[in-house]
Coordinates of C-alpha atoms in Angstrom, one line a residue:
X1390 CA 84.8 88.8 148.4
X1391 CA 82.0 91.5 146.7
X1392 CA 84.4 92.9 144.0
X1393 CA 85.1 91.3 140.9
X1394 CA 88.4 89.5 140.9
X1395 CA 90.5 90.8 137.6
X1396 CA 92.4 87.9 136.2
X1397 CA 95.4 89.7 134.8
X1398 CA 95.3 93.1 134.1
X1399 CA 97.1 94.2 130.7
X1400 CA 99.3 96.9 130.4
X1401 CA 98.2 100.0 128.6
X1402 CA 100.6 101.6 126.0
X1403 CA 100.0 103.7 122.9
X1404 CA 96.3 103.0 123.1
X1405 CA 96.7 99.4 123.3
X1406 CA 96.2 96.7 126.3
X1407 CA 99.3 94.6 126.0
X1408 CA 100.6 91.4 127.5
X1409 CA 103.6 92.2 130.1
X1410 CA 106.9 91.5 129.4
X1411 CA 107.2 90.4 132.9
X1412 CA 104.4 88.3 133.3
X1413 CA 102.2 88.8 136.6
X1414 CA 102.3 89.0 140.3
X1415 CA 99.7 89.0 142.4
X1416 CA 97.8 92.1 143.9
X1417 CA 96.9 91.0 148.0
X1418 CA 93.8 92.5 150.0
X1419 CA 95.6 93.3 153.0
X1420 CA 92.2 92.5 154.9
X1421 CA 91.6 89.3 153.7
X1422 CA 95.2 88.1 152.7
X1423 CA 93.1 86.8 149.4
X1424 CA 94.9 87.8 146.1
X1425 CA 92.4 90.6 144.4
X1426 CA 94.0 90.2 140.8
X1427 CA 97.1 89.5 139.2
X1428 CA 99.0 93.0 137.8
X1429 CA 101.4 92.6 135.0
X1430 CA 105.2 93.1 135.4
X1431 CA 106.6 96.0 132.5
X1432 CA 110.0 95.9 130.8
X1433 CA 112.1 98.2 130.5
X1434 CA 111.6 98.3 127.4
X1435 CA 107.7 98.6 127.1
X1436 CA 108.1 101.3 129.7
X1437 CA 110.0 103.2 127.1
X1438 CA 107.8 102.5 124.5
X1439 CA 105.0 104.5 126.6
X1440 CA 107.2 106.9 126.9
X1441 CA 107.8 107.1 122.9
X1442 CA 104.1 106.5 122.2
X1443 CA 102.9 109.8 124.4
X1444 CA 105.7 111.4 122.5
X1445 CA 104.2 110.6 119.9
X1446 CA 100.7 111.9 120.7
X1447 CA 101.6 114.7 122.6
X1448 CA 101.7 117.1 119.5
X1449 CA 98.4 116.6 117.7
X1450 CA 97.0 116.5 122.1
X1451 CA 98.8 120.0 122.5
X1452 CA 96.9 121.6 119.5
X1453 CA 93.6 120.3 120.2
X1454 CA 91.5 123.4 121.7
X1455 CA 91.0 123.3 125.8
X1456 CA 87.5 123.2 125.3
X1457 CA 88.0 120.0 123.7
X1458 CA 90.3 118.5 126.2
X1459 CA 87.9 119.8 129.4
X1460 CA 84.6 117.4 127.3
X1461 CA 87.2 114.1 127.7
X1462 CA 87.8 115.2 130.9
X1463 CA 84.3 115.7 132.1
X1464 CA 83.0 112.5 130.2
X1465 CA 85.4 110.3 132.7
X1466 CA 84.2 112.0 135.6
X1467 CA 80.9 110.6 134.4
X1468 CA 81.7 107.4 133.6
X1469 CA 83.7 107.1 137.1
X1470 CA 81.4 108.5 139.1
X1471 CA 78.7 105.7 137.4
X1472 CA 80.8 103.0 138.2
X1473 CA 81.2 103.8 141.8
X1474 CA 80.3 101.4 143.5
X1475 CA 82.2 98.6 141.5
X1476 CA 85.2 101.3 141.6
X1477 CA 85.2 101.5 145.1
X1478 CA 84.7 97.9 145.8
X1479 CA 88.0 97.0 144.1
X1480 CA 89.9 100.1 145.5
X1481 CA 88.9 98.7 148.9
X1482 CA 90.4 95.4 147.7
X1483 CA 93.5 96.8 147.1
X1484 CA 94.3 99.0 150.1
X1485 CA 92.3 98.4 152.8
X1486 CA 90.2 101.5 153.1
X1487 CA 86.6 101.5 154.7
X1488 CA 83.5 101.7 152.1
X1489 CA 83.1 105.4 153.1
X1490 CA 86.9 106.1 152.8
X1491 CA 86.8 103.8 149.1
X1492 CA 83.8 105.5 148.1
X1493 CA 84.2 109.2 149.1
X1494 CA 87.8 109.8 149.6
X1495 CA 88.9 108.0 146.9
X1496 CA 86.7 107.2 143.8
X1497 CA 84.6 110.4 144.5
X1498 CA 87.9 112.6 145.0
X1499 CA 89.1 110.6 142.0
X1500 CA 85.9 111.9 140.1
X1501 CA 85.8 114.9 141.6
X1502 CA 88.9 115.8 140.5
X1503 CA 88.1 115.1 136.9
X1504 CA 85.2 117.2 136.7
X1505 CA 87.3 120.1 138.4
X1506 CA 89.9 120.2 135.8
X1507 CA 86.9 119.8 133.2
X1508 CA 86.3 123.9 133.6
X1509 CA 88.6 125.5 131.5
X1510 CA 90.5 128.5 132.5
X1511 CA 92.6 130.9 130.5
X1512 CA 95.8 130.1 129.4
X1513 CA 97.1 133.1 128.8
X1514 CA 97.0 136.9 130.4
X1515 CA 97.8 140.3 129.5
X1516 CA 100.6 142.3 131.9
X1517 CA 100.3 145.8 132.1
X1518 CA 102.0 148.2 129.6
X1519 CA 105.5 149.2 130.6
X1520 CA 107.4 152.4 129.7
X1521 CA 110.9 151.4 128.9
X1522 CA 113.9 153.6 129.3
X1523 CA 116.4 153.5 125.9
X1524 CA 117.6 150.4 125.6
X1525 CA 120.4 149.2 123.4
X1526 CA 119.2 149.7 120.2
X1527 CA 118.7 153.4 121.7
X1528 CA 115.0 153.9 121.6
X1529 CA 112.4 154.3 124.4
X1530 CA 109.2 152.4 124.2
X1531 CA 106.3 151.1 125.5
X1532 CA 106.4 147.4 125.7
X1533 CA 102.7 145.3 125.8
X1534 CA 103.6 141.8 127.0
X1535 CA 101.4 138.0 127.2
X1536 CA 101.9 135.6 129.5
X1537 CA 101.0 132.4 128.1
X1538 CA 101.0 128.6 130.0
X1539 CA 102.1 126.0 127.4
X1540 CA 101.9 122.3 128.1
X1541 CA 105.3 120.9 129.3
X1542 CA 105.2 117.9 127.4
X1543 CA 105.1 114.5 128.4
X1544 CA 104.6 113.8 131.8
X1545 CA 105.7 110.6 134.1
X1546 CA 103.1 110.8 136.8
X1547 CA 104.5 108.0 139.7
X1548 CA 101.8 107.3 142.6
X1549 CA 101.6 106.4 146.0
X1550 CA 99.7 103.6 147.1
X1551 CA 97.5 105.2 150.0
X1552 CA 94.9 106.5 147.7
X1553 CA 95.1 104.9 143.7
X1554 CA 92.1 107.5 142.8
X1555 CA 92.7 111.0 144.2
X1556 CA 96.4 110.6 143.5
X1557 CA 96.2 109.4 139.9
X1558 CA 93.3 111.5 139.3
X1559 CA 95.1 114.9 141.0
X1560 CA 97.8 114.4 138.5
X1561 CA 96.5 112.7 135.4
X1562 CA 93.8 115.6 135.0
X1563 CA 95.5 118.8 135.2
X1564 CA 98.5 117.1 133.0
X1565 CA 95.7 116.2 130.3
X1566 CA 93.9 120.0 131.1
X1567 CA 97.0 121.5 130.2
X1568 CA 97.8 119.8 126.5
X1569 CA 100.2 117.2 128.1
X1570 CA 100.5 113.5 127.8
X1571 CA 100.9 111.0 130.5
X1572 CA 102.8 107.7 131.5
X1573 CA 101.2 106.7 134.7
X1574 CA 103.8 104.3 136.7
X1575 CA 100.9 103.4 139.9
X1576 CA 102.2 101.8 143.1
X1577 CA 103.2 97.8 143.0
X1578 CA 100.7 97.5 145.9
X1579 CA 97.3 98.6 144.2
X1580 CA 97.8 99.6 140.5
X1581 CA 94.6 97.8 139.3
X1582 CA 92.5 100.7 139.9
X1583 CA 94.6 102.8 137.8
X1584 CA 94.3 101.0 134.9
X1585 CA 90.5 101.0 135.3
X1586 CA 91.2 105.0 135.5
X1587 CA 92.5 104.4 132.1
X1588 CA 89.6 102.4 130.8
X1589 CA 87.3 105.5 131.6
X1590 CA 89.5 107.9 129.4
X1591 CA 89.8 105.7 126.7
X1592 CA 86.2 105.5 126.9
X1593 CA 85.7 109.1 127.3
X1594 CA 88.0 110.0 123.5
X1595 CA 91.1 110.1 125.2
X1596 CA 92.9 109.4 122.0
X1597 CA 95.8 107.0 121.8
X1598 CA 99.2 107.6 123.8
X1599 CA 97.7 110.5 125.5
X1600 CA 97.4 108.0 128.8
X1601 CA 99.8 105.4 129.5
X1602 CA 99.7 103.4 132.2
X1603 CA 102.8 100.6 133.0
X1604 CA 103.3 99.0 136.6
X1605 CA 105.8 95.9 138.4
X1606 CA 107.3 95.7 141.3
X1607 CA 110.7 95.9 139.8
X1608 CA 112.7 98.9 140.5
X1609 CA 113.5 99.4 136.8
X1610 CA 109.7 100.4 135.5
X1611 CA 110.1 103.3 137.7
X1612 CA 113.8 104.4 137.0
X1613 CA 112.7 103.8 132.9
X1614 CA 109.6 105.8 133.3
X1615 CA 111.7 108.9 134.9
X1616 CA 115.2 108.4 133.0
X1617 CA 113.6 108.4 129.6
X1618 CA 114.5 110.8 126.8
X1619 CA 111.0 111.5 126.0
X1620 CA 110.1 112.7 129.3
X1621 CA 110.1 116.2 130.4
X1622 CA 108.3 116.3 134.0
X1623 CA 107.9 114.2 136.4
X1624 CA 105.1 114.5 139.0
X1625 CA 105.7 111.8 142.0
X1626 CA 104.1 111.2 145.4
X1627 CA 105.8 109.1 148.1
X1628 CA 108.4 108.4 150.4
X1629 CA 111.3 111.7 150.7
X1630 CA 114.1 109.0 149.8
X1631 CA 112.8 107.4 146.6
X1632 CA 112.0 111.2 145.5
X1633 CA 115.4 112.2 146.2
X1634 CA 116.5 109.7 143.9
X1635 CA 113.9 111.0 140.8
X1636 CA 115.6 114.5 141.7
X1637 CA 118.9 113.5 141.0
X1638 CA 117.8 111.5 137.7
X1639 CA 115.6 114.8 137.1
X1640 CA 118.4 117.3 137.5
X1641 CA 120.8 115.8 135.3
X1642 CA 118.2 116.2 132.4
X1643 CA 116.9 119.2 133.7
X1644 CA 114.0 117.8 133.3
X1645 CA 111.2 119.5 135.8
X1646 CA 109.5 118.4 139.1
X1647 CA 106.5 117.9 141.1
X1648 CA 107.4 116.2 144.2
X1649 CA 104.9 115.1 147.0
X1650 CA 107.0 113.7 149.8
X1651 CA 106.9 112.6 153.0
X1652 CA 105.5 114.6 156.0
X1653 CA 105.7 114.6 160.0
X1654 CA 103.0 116.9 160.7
X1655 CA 102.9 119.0 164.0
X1656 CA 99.5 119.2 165.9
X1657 CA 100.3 123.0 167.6
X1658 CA 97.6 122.3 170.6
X1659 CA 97.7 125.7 173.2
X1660 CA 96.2 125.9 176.4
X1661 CA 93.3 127.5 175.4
X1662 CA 92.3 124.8 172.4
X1663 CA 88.6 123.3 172.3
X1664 CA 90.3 119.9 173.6
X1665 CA 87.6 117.6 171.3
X1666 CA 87.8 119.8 168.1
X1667 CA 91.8 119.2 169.0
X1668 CA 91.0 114.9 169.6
X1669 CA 88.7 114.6 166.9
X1670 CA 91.0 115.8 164.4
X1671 CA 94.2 114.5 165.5
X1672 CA 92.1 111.1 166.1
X1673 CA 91.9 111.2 162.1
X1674 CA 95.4 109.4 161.9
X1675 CA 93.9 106.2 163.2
X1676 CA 90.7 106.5 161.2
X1677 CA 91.9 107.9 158.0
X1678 CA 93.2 104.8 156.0
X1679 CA 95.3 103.7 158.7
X1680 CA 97.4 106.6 159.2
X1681 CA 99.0 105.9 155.5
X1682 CA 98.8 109.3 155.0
X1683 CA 101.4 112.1 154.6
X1684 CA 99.0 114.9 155.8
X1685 CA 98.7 113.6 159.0
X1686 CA 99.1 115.6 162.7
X1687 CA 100.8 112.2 163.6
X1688 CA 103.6 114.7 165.9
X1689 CA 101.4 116.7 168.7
X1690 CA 102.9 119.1 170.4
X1691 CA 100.7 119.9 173.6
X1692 CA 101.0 123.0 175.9
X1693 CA 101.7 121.9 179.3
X1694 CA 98.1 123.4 181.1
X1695 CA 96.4 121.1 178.8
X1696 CA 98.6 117.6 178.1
X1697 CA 97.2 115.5 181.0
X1698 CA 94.0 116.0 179.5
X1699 CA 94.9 116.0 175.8
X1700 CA 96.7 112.4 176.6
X1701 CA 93.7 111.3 178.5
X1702 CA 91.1 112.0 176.0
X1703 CA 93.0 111.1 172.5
X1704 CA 93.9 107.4 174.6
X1705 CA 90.4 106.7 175.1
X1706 CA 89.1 108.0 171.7
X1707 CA 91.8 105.2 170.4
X1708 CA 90.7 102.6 172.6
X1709 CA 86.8 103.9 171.1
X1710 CA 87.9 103.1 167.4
X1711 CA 86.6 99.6 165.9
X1712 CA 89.5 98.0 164.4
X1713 CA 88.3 95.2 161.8
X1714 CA 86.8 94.3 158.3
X1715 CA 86.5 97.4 156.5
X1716 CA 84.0 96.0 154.8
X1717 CA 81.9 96.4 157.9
X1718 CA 80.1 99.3 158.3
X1719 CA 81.0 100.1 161.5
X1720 CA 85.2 99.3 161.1
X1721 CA 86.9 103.4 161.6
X1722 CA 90.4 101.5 161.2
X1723 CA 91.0 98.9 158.6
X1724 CA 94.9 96.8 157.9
X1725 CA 98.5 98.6 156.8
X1726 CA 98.8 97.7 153.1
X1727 CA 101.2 95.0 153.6
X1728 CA 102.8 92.5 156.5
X1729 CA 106.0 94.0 155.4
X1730 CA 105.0 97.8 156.5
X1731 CA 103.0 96.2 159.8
X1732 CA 106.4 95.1 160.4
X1733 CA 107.4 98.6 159.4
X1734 CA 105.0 100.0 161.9
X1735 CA 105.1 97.6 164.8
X1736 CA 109.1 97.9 164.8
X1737 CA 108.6 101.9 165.0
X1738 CA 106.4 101.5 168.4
X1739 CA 108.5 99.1 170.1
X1740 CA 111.9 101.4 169.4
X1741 CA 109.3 104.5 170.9
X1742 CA 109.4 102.3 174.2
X1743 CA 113.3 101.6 174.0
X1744 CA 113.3 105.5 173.4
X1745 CA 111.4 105.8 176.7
X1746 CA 108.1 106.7 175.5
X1747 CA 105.1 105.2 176.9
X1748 CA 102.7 103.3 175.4
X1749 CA 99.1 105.0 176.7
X1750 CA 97.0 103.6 174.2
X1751 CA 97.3 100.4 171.6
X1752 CA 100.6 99.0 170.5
X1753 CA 99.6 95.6 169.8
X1754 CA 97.8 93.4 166.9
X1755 CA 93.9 93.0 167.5
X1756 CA 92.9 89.3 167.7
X1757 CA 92.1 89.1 163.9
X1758 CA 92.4 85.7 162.2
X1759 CA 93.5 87.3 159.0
X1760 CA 94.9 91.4 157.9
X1761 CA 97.7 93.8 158.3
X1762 CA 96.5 95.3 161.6
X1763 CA 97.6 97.3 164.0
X1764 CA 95.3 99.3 166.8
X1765 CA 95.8 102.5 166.9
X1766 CA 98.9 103.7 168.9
X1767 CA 99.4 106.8 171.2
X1768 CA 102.9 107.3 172.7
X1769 CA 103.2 109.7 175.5
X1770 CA 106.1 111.4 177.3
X1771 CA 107.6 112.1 173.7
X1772 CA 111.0 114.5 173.6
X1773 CA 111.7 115.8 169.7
X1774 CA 114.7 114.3 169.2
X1775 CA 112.8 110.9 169.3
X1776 CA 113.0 108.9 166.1
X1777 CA 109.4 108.6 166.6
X1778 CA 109.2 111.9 166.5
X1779 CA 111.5 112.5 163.8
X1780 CA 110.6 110.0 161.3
X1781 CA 107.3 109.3 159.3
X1782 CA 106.0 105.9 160.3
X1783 CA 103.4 105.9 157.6
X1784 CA 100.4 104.3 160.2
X1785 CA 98.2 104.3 163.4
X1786 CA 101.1 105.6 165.4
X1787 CA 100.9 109.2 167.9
X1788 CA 103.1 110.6 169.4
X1789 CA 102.7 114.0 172.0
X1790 CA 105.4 116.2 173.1
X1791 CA 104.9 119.1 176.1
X1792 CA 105.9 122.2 175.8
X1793 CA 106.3 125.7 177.8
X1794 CA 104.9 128.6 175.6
X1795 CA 104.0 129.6 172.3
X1796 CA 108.0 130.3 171.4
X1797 CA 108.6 126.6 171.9
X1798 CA 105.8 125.1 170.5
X1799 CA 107.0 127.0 167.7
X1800 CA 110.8 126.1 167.6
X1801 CA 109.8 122.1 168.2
X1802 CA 107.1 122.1 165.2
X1803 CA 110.0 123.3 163.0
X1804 CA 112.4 121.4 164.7
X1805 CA 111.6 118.6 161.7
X1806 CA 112.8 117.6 158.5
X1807 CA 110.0 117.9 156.6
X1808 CA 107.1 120.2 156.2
X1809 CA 104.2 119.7 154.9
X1810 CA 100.7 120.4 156.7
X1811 CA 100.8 121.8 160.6
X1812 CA 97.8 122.3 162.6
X1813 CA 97.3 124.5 165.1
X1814 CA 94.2 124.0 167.8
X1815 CA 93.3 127.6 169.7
X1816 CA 90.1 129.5 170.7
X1817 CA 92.2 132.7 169.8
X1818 CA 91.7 133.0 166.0
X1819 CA 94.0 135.3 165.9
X1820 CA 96.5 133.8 168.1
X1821 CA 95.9 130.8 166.2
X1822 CA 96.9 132.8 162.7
X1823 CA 99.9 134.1 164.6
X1824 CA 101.3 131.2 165.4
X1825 CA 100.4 129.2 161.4
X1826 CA 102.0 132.4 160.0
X1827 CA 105.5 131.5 162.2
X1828 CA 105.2 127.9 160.8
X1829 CA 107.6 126.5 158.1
X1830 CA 105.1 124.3 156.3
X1831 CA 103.7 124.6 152.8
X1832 CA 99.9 124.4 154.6
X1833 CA 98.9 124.7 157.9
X1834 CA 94.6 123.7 159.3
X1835 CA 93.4 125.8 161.7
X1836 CA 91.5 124.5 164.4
X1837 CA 90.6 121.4 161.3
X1838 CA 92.2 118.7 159.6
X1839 CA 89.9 119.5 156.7
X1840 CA 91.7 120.8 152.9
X1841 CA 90.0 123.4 150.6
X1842 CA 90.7 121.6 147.7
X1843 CA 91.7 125.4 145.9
X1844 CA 94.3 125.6 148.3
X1845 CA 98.0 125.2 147.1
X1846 CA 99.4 122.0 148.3
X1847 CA 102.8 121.2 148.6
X1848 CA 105.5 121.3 150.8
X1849 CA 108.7 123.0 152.7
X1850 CA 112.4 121.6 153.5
X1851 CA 112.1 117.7 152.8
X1852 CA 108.5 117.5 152.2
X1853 CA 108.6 118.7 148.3
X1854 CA 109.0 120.6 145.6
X1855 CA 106.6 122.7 144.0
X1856 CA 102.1 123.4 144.9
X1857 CA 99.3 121.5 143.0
X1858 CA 95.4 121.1 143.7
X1859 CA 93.2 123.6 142.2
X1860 CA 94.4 126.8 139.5
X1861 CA 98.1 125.8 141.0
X1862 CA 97.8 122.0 139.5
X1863 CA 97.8 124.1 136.3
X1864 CA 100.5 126.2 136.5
X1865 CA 102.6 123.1 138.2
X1866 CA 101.9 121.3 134.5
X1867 CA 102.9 123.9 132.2
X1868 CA 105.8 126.6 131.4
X1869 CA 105.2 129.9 131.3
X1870 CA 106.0 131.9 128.4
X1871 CA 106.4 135.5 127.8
X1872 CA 105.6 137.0 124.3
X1873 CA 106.6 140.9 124.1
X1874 CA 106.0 143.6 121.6
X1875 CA 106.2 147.1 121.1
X1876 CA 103.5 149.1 121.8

């Protein structure tokens, strides 16, 4: 093992690291089956007092200028970016991911990110004079109005365990931009990185109770870090059902929302698609940590001229793709995070074949003496009203559905609870355009899998509430207020 085990990881609260409550679990690589480290186990009632201490801090945090909060900012994504390696190499402990996926995807997202929110941007912009009729107090007027963003407060940021940078990072730094304070609550699976996240803004001036972060596997930590008084937002990334249940805590307190949910994403390929551009991108399910992604075309839906082929191709770029050791160089697909979702996953391909799909491609463990694997799975002959097709299996799993014409591929891609990213593969750019526009997701790739990270993300239907990334991270971390005068 090339990381550096951590013994047992303190919790962070009010700008001190604190023995748990709880005590410790362990922290598995779901390679090696090894234990990484040993995460501690909050209480309730040391969840609460992160929520009291970034309470606490958020007032003097909210009056400090932006220029000030944008050099903290920038001076983690420094010291991140110069502990990469080491960053990376315990990151890969934790999930899984392959050294490029560790170091690019998510440390160097994870700086990235930083640094982007490290640019400050106005806060505040003028509207346009308006002439105003007589009102009640019976005079006419012009009015001059502001629009100002002000910080929401404190914010409970609740991440998914596919990617403990990016995530984090694409919540904790906008929050912070914006004059809020944070109580990160990081998956059970892999919260170690988090709390090295933490180390880096304390080390950056990030002064006390401005980050929080609190972890166990206990359902409690969560449900303390959303239902507590001194919490205004919560920002959350994971599974549709466990978001439901923040919205309904959320709602009762009014209390506002960022929610990142699930996704079933539809692959739109027409007849006239470049078929590898179309395989190459869909192929990025099996390679892309596993297909524990939510952004994933995981649903194809392939246009009848071109399926044989499409099925064809995508089975033997599965059968290509070196499952293994993501510590080797040359491993594309590396374990599930846990036995429990291989189980997950593996249940989910045998109930495609009951459904009376057919297996083209994988469906089975690789002979591996230790690791959550599965090889990547394509299932063929797929109707929409599969559960397969329906439900998010969260791994290295296909499935393709034919279709007639455009006005069907259509209708079946928003046949689906959720939406969050659709693709659609065409050499028509303007067909192509035509048929994203018809789409009810909150992004869809055109002929690419790739994300301009400027882009709104977010989602329709089940797949979310409200956009982030980019200028939209900052508006989805602060309330808008309108100031009016006369003019």
């Amino acid at each position: 093992m090339s990381h550096k085990p951590v013994d047992r990881q303190r919790l962070f609260v009010g700008g001190s690291w604190l023995e748990p409550d709880g005590g410790y679990y362990a922290v598995v690589d779901p390679a090696t089956e090894e234990t990484v480290g040993w995460a501690p186990e909050a209480s309730r009632d040391q969840v609460n007092a992160a929520c009291a201490a970034a309470r606490e801090a958020f007032g003097p945090w909210s009056r400090t200028s932006p220029e000030e909060r944008a050099a903290v900012l920038g001076r983690a994504a420094d010291i991140i970016r110069g502990h990469l390696v080491p960053y990376a190499e315990l990151a890969q402990a934790e999930t899984g991911a392959t050294t490029g996926t560790a170091r690019g995807m998510q440390v160097g997202v994870g700086a990235a990110r930083f640094r982007r929110y490290a640019r400050v941007e106005p806060a505040e912009w003028a509207i346009p004079p308006q002439i105003n009729e007589a009102g009640p107090m019976g005079k006419a007027g012009v009015m001059g109005a502001l629009a100002v963003r002000q910080p929401v407060g404190v914010v409970t940021c609740i991440t998914s365990y596919n990617n403990p940078w990016a995530n984090p990072a694409g919540k904790i730094a906008p929050a912070l931009a914006m004059g809020n304070t944070v109580v990160v609550k990081p998956a059970p699976q892999d919260p170690l990185s988090v709390y090295r996240m933490a180390e880096a803004l304390e080390a950056a001036g990030a002064p006390a109770g401005v980050v929080n972060v609190v972890c166990g596997r206990s359902v409690e930590v969560g449900e303390a870090a959303v239902s507590s008084p001194d919490v205004d937002m919560v920002s959350f990334t994971g599974s549709t059902a466990v978001g439901q249940r923040i919205a309904e805590v959320c709602g009762r307190d009014m209390k506002r929302q960022l929610m990142e949910l699930g996704g079933k994403g539809a692959a739109v390929v027409l007849d006239d698609a470049d078929l590898g551009s179309a395989v190459a991108g869909i192929g990025t399910t099996f390679s892309f940590y596993s297909g524990q992604i939510c952004t994933a075309p995981t649903r194809v839906l392939a246009q009848r001229g071109l399926y044989d082929r499409l099925v064809e191709q995508l089975a033997g770029y599965a059968g290509r793709l070196k499952v293994g050791d993501p510590r080797e160089p040359d491993t594309v697909v590396g374990p599930l995070i846990s036995a429990a979702h291989r189980d997950r996953v593996e249940s989910y391909v045998e109930l495609g074949r009951k459904e009376g799909a057919v297996v083209v491609a994988g469906g089975e463990r690789p002979s591996l003496d230790t690791g959550f694997y599965v090889t990547p799975t394509l299932l063929a002959d797929c109707t929409n009203d599969m559960r397969v097709a329906r439900e998010e299996i969260f791994g290295p799993v296909v499935v393709v559905i034919p279709f007639d014409d455009e006005d069907e591929g259509v209708a079946l891609a928003d046949d689906s609870d959720y939406g969050l990213i659709d693709y659609v593969w065409s050499g028509d750019v303007a067909r192509a355009f035509r048929v994203a526009r018809r789409l009810r997701a909150g992004g869809v790739g055109i002929n690419t899998v790739g994300r301009n990270m400027e882009a709104p993300f977010g989602g329709f239907k089940k797949s979310g509430v409200g956009r982030d990334v980019g200028s939209y991270a900052l508006h989805a971390y602060s309330e808008v207020q309108a100031i009016v005068w006369p003019g």
